[in-house]
CSV table of C-alpha atoms in Angstrom, one decimal:
chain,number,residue,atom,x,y,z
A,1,UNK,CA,1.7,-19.7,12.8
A,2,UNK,CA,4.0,-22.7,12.8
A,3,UNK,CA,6.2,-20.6,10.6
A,4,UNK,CA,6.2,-18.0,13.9
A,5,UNK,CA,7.1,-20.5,16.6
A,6,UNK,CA,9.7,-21.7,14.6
A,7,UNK,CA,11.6,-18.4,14.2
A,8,UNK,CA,10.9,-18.3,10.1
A,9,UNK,CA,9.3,-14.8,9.8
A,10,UNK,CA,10.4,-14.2,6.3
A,11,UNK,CA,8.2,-17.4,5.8
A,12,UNK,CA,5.4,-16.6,7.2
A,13,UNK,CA,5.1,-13.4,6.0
A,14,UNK,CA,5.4,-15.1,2.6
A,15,UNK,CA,2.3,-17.4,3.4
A,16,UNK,CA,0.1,-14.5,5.6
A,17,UNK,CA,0.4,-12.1,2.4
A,18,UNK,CA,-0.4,-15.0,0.0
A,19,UNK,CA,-3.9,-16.4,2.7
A,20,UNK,CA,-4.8,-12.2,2.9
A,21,UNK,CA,-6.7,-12.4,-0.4
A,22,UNK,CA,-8.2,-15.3,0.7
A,23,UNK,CA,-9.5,-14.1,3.9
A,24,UNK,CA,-10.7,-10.6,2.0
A,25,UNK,CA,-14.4,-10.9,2.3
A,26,UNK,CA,-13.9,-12.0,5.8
A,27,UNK,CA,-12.6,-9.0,6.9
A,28,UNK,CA,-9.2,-10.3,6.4
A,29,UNK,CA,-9.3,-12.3,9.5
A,30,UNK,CA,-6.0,-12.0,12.1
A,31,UNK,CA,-3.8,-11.2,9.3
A,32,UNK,CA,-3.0,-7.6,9.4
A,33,UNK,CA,-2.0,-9.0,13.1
A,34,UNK,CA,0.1,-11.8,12.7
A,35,UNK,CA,1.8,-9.8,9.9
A,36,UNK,CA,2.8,-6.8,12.0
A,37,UNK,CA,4.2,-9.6,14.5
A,38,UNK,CA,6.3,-11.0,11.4
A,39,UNK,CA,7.8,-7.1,10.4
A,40,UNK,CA,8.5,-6.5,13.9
A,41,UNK,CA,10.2,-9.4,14.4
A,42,UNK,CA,12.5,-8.0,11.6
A,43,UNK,CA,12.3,-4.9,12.7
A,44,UNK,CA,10.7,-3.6,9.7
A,45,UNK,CA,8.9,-0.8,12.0
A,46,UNK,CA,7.3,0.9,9.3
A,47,UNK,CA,5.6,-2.1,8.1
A,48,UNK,CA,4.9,-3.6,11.3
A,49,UNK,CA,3.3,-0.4,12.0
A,50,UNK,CA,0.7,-0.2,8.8
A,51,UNK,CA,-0.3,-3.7,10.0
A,52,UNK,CA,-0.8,-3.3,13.6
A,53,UNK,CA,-3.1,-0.1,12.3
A,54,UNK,CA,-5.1,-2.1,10.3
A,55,UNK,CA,-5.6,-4.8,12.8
A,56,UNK,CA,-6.8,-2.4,15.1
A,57,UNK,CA,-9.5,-2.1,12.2
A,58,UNK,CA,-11.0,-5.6,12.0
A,59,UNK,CA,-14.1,-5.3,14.6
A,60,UNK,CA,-13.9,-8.9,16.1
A,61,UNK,CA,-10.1,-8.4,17.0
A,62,UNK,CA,-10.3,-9.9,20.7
A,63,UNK,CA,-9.9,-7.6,23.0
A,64,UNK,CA,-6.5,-9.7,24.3
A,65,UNK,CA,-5.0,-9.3,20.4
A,66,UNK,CA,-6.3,-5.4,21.0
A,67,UNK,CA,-4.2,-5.0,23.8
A,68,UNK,CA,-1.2,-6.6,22.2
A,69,UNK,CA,-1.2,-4.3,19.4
A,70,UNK,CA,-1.3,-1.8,21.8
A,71,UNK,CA,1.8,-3.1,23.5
A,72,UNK,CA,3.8,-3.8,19.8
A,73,UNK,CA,2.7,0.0,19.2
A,74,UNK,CA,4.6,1.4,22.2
A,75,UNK,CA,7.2,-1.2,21.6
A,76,UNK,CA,7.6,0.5,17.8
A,77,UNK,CA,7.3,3.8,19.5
A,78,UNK,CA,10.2,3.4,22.0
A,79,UNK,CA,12.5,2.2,19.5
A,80,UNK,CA,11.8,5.0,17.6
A,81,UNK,CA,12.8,7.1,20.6
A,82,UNK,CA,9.0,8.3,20.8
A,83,UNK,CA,8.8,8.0,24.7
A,84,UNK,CA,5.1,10.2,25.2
A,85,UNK,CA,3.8,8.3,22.4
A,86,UNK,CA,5.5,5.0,24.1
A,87,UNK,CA,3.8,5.6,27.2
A,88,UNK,CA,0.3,6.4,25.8
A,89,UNK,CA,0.2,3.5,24.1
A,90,UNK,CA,1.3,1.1,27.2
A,91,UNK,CA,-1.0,3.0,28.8
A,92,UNK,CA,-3.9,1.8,26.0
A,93,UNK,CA,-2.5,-1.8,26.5
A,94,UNK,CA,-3.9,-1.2,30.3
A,95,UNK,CA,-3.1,-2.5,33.7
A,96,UNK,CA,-2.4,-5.5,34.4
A,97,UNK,CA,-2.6,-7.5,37.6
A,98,UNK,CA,1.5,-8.7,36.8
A,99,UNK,CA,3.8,-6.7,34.9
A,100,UNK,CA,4.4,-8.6,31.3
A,101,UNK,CA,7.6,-9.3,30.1
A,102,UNK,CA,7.2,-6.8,27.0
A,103,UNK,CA,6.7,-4.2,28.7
A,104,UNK,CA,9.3,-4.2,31.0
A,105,UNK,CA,11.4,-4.5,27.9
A,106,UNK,CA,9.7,-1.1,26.7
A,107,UNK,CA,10.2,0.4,29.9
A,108,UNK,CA,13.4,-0.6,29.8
A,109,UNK,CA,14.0,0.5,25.9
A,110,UNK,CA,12.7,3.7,26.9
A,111,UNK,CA,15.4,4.2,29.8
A,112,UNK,CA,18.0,3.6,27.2
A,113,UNK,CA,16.9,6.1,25.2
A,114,UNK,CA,17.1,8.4,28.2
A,115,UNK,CA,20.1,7.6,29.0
A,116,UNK,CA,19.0,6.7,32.0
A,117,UNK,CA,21.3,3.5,32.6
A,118,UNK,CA,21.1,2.6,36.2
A,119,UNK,CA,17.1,2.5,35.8
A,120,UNK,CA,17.7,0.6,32.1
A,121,UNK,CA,20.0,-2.1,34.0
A,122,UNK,CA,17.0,-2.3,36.7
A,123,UNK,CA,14.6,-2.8,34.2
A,124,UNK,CA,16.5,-5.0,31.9
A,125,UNK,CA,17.7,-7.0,34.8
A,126,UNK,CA,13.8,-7.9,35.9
A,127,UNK,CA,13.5,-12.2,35.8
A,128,UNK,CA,10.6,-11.6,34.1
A,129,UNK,CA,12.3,-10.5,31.1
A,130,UNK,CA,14.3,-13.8,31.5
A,131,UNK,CA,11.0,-14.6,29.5
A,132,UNK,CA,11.4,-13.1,26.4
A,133,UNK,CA,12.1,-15.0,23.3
A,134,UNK,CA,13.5,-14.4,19.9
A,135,UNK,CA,14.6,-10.7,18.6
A,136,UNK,CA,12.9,-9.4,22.1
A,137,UNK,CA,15.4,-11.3,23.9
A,138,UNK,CA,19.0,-10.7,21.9
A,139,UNK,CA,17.3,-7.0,22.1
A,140,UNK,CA,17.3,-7.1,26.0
A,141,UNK,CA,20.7,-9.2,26.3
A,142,UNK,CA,22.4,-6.0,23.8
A,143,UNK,CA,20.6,-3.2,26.0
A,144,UNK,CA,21.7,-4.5,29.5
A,145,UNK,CA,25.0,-5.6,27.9
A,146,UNK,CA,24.8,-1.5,26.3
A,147,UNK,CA,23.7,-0.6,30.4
A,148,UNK,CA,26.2,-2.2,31.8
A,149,UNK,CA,29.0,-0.6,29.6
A,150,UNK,CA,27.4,2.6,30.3
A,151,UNK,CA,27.7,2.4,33.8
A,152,UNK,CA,30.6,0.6,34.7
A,153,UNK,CA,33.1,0.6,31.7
A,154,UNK,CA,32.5,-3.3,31.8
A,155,UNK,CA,32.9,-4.5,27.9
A,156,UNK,CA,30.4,-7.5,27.6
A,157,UNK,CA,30.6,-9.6,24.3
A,158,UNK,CA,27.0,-9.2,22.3
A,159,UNK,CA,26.2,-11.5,19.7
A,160,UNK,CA,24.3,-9.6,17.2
A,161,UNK,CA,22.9,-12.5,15.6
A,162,UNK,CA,19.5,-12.9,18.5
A,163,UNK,CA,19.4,-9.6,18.1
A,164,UNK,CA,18.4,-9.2,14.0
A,165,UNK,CA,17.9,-13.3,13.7
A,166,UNK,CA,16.6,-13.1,10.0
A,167,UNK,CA,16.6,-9.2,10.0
A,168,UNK,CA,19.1,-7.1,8.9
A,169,UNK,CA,20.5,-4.5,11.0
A,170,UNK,CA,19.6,-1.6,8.4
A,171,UNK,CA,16.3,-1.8,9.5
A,172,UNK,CA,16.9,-1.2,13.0
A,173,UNK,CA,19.7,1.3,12.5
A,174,UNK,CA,16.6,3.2,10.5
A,175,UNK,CA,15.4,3.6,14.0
A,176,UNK,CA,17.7,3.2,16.2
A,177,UNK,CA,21.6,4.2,15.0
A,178,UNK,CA,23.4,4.6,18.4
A,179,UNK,CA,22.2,0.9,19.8
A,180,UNK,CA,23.0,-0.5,16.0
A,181,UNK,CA,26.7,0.8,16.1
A,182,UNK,CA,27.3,-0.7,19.5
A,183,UNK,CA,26.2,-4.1,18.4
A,184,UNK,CA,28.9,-3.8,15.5
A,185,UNK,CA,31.9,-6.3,16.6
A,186,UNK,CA,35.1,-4.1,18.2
A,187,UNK,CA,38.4,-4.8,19.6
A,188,UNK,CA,38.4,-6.1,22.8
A,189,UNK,CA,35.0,-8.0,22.5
């Protein structure tokens, strides 16, 4: 978890997949959770997904962790351009007295992938996703960057590097092409 906060997912996957044997007879504890937090980090969707589905598994998985799972599922969902499937699982995450800061992202992921960009700036633009750290956050600074563009012709510099941190933007681009190619450097940025 240290490894987490720090940023070093490709660490702490190492040391959650090497504790999972450990944990076995337990029920494997949080792990399946923490390591679809790790791949989605890195947008390994695929993988973060098989985790996420076997955390939803493990019977004592609070029912805050349940909900989270729920939310990383949409979040996997709208990058993959699954909107319905986005929105059913937001849905599953439930109501919540505040929005929260992910799912204003995924709301505002999923008005990108519209094309939708004066609701995706909106969205994107929220203070509460002023909130949002690591990949989440180069994520929404390259989508409102992306919105603005769209809208007004206004060429903001992205750094890719928030965006993918340890990742590499192959595994993203398996998902999501269109927003990959924008984040690639081009004249006049």
């Amino acid at each position: 978890l240290a490894l987490m906060n720090q940023g070093r997912f490709a660490a702490a996957l190492e040391k959650l997949e090497a504790a999972r044997p450990l944990l076995k007879q337990q029920g494997g504890g949080f792990i399946p959770f923490y390591l679809g937090v790790c791949h989605l980090q890195r947008w390994d969707l695929p993988a973060a997904l098989r985790e996420f589905d076997l955390a939803r598994e493990i019977h004592a998985l609070p029912e805050p962790a349940r909900k989270s799972t729920a939310t990383y599922i949409a979040l996997i969902a709208a990058l993959r351009g699954q909107g319905e499937l986005a929105e059913r699982w937001l849905a599953e995450a439930g109501p919540s007295q505040e929005p929260r800061p992910l799912h204003v992202l995924i709301q505002g992921i999923l008005a990108c992938r519209r094309e939708e960009w004066a609701q995706a700036r909106q969205r994107l633009e929220d203070p509460l996703t002023h909130t949002l750290a690591g990949p989440p956050r180069g994520l929404r600074e390259a989508l409102l960057a992306w919105s603005v563009e769209r809208l007004t012709g206004e060429r903001r510099y992205v750094d890719p590097t928030p965006v993918f941190g340890e990742a590499s933007p192959e595994a993203l681009a398996a998902a999501w092409p269109q927003l990959v190619e924008f984040l690639r450097p081009r004249p006049g940025t």
